[in-house]
Coordinates of C-alpha atoms in Angstrom, one line a residue:
I20 CA -27.0 -126.5 27.5
A21 CA -25.2 -127.5 24.5
E22 CA -27.9 -129.7 23.3
F23 CA -30.6 -126.9 24.0
W24 CA -28.4 -124.6 21.6
E25 CA -27.9 -127.5 18.9
G26 CA -31.6 -127.6 18.7
D27 CA -32.0 -130.8 20.4
A28 CA -34.8 -130.1 22.9
D29 CA -35.3 -133.9 23.9
Q30 CA -32.0 -134.9 24.8
A31 CA -31.6 -131.3 26.5
L32 CA -34.4 -131.8 28.9
E33 CA -33.2 -135.5 30.0
R34 CA -29.9 -134.2 30.4
L35 CA -31.0 -130.9 32.4
Q36 CA -33.2 -132.9 34.3
G37 CA -30.6 -135.0 35.4
A38 CA -28.5 -132.1 36.3
A39 CA -31.3 -130.5 38.3
G40 CA -31.8 -133.9 40.5
L41 CA -28.0 -134.1 41.1
A42 CA -28.1 -130.5 42.0
L43 CA -30.7 -131.2 44.4
E44 CA -29.2 -134.5 46.0
F45 CA -26.0 -132.7 46.5
G46 CA -27.1 -129.3 47.4
N47 CA -25.9 -127.4 44.3
D48 CA -27.9 -124.6 44.1
Y49 CA -25.6 -122.9 41.0
I50 CA -26.0 -126.1 38.9
L51 CA -29.7 -125.9 40.1
L52 CA -30.2 -122.4 39.0
V53 CA -28.5 -123.0 35.4
A54 CA -30.6 -126.4 34.8
E55 CA -33.7 -124.9 35.8
S56 CA -33.2 -121.8 33.9
Y57 CA -32.7 -124.0 30.5
L58 CA -35.2 -126.3 31.4
A59 CA -38.0 -123.3 31.6
A60 CA -36.6 -122.8 27.8
V61 CA -37.2 -126.2 27.2
D62 CA -40.5 -126.6 28.3
A63 CA -41.4 -123.0 27.1
R64 CA -40.2 -124.3 23.3
Q65 CA -42.0 -127.1 23.7
G66 CA -45.3 -125.7 24.8
R67 CA -45.4 -126.7 28.4
L68 CA -46.0 -123.3 29.6
D69 CA -47.1 -123.8 33.3
D70 CA -43.8 -126.3 33.6
A71 CA -42.2 -123.3 31.8
H72 CA -43.5 -120.5 34.4
S73 CA -42.8 -122.8 37.4
R74 CA -39.1 -123.5 36.5
A75 CA -38.6 -120.0 35.4
R76 CA -39.9 -118.4 38.8
T77 CA -37.9 -121.1 40.7
A78 CA -34.6 -120.5 38.9
I79 CA -35.7 -116.2 39.6
Q80 CA -36.1 -117.0 43.1
L81 CA -33.1 -119.0 43.4
A82 CA -31.0 -116.3 41.7
E83 CA -32.7 -113.7 43.8
R84 CA -32.2 -115.3 47.4
R85 CA -28.4 -116.1 46.6
G86 CA -27.7 -112.9 45.1
W87 CA -26.8 -114.2 41.5
I88 CA -29.0 -112.1 39.6
D89 CA -25.8 -110.9 37.6
V90 CA -25.3 -114.8 36.2
P91 CA -25.8 -114.9 32.6
H92 CA -28.1 -117.8 33.0
V93 CA -30.7 -116.1 34.6
A94 CA -31.4 -114.3 31.3
M95 CA -32.9 -117.6 29.9
A96 CA -35.3 -117.8 33.0
Y97 CA -36.3 -114.4 32.0
V98 CA -37.0 -115.3 28.7
A99 CA -38.8 -118.1 29.3
L100 CA -40.7 -116.5 31.5
A101 CA -41.6 -113.6 29.4
T102 CA -42.2 -116.5 26.7
V103 CA -45.1 -117.9 28.8
H104 CA -46.7 -114.3 29.6
V105 CA -47.1 -113.6 26.1
W106 CA -48.9 -117.0 25.1
W107 CA -51.0 -115.9 28.1
N108 CA -51.8 -112.7 26.7
E109 CA -50.2 -110.8 29.6
L110 CA -47.7 -108.2 27.8
D111 CA -47.4 -106.0 30.9
D112 CA -46.0 -109.1 32.8
A113 CA -43.9 -110.4 29.4
E114 CA -42.6 -106.9 29.1
R115 CA -41.0 -107.0 32.5
A116 CA -39.6 -110.2 32.2
G117 CA -38.2 -109.3 28.8
E118 CA -36.3 -106.2 30.4
L119 CA -35.1 -108.2 33.1
A120 CA -33.6 -110.4 30.6
R121 CA -31.9 -107.8 28.4
E122 CA -30.4 -106.1 31.8
A123 CA -29.1 -109.9 32.8
V124 CA -27.6 -110.4 29.3
G125 CA -26.5 -106.8 29.2
R126 CA -23.7 -107.9 31.8
S127 CA -23.2 -111.2 30.1
P128 CA -20.3 -112.2 27.7
E129 CA -22.5 -115.2 26.5
P130 CA -23.1 -114.5 22.8
L131 CA -26.2 -116.8 22.6
L132 CA -28.2 -115.1 25.0
A133 CA -28.4 -111.9 23.5
P134 CA -30.2 -112.8 20.1
I135 CA -32.7 -114.6 22.2
V136 CA -33.3 -112.0 24.6
A137 CA -33.9 -109.5 21.6
Q138 CA -36.1 -112.2 19.9
I139 CA -38.5 -112.3 22.9
R140 CA -38.6 -108.2 23.1
A141 CA -39.2 -107.5 19.7
H142 CA -42.2 -110.4 19.7
I143 CA -43.7 -108.3 22.5
R144 CA -43.4 -104.9 20.6
A145 CA -44.8 -106.8 17.9
A146 CA -47.8 -107.8 20.2
R147 CA -48.4 -104.2 21.2
G148 CA -48.6 -102.9 17.9
E149 CA -45.2 -101.4 17.0
P150 CA -43.3 -103.6 14.2
L151 CA -40.5 -100.9 13.5
S152 CA -39.7 -100.8 17.2
A153 CA -39.8 -104.5 17.0
L154 CA -37.8 -104.9 13.8
E155 CA -34.9 -102.6 15.2
I156 CA -34.7 -104.9 18.4
L157 CA -34.6 -108.0 16.6
R158 CA -31.9 -106.7 14.2
G159 CA -29.7 -105.4 17.2
G160 CA -30.0 -109.2 18.3
D161 CA -28.2 -110.6 15.4
A162 CA -25.2 -109.2 15.5
V163 CA -24.0 -112.7 16.7
E164 CA -22.3 -113.9 13.2
K165 CA -22.7 -117.9 14.0
L166 CA -25.9 -118.5 15.7
P167 CA -27.7 -122.1 16.1
H168 CA -29.8 -122.7 13.0
W169 CA -32.9 -122.9 15.2
V170 CA -32.3 -119.3 16.6
R171 CA -31.7 -117.9 13.0
F172 CA -34.7 -119.6 11.9
T173 CA -36.9 -118.2 14.7
S174 CA -35.4 -114.7 14.0
G175 CA -36.4 -114.9 10.1
L176 CA -39.8 -115.6 10.9
I177 CA -40.3 -113.3 13.4
E178 CA -38.7 -110.7 10.8
A179 CA -40.9 -111.6 8.5
E180 CA -44.2 -111.3 10.4
L181 CA -42.7 -107.7 11.4
W182 CA -42.2 -106.8 7.4
L183 CA -45.8 -107.9 6.9
A184 CA -46.9 -105.7 10.0
L185 CA -44.9 -102.7 8.4
G186 CA -46.7 -103.5 4.5
E187 CA -43.8 -105.1 3.3
P188 CA -44.8 -108.3 1.7
A189 CA -41.6 -108.4 -0.4
R190 CA -39.2 -107.9 2.5
A191 CA -41.2 -110.4 4.4
R192 CA -40.9 -112.7 1.5
S193 CA -37.2 -111.9 1.5
A194 CA -36.8 -113.0 5.1
L195 CA -38.5 -116.0 4.3
D196 CA -36.4 -117.0 1.3
A197 CA -33.2 -116.4 3.5
I198 CA -34.3 -119.0 6.1
S199 CA -35.1 -121.4 3.0
S200 CA -31.4 -120.9 1.8
G201 CA -29.8 -120.7 5.3
E202 CA -28.9 -117.0 5.1
L203 CA -30.8 -114.5 6.7
S204 CA -31.2 -111.1 5.1
D205 CA -29.2 -107.9 5.1
S206 CA -31.9 -105.8 4.4
A207 CA -32.3 -102.6 5.6
I208 CA -35.1 -100.9 7.9

């Protein structure tokens, strides 16, 4: 999981696959749930949408079967599932998964999950033609002080896209400049 947050997707993939294998071998469903949730996210980030969908569904079904829907890592599985549905242009399914991710992260003290959930929810709102709502959701998820670089970068790209959709090219440019300088803008809505 640390490699995932540090942005080393290849190393995260290798270690999470090993964890999933060991979890299956020793019958540890909790570790399997966590590994499959993050493997789904890695697969989604690397464009393996069928694999991401399958892993996310596996994690979610395991969580439902074991009564672990309150486990924060389930939010990551829902984010991966929502991401897949966005790419497949299945916005209703994406929105359902995004809302389930929001509910799961709402019960979580994990500070890095909220920005990821906010990003996918904002992306869904933008795809539905609601850029102002999307921007508000995105801004709500950026309250964490020390986000991993790739999370801040993604957030900045989404913000720039939303400003363009709102007809604000200067603010979009400012969001992109903030990415370049390593700091996200504090421009108000």
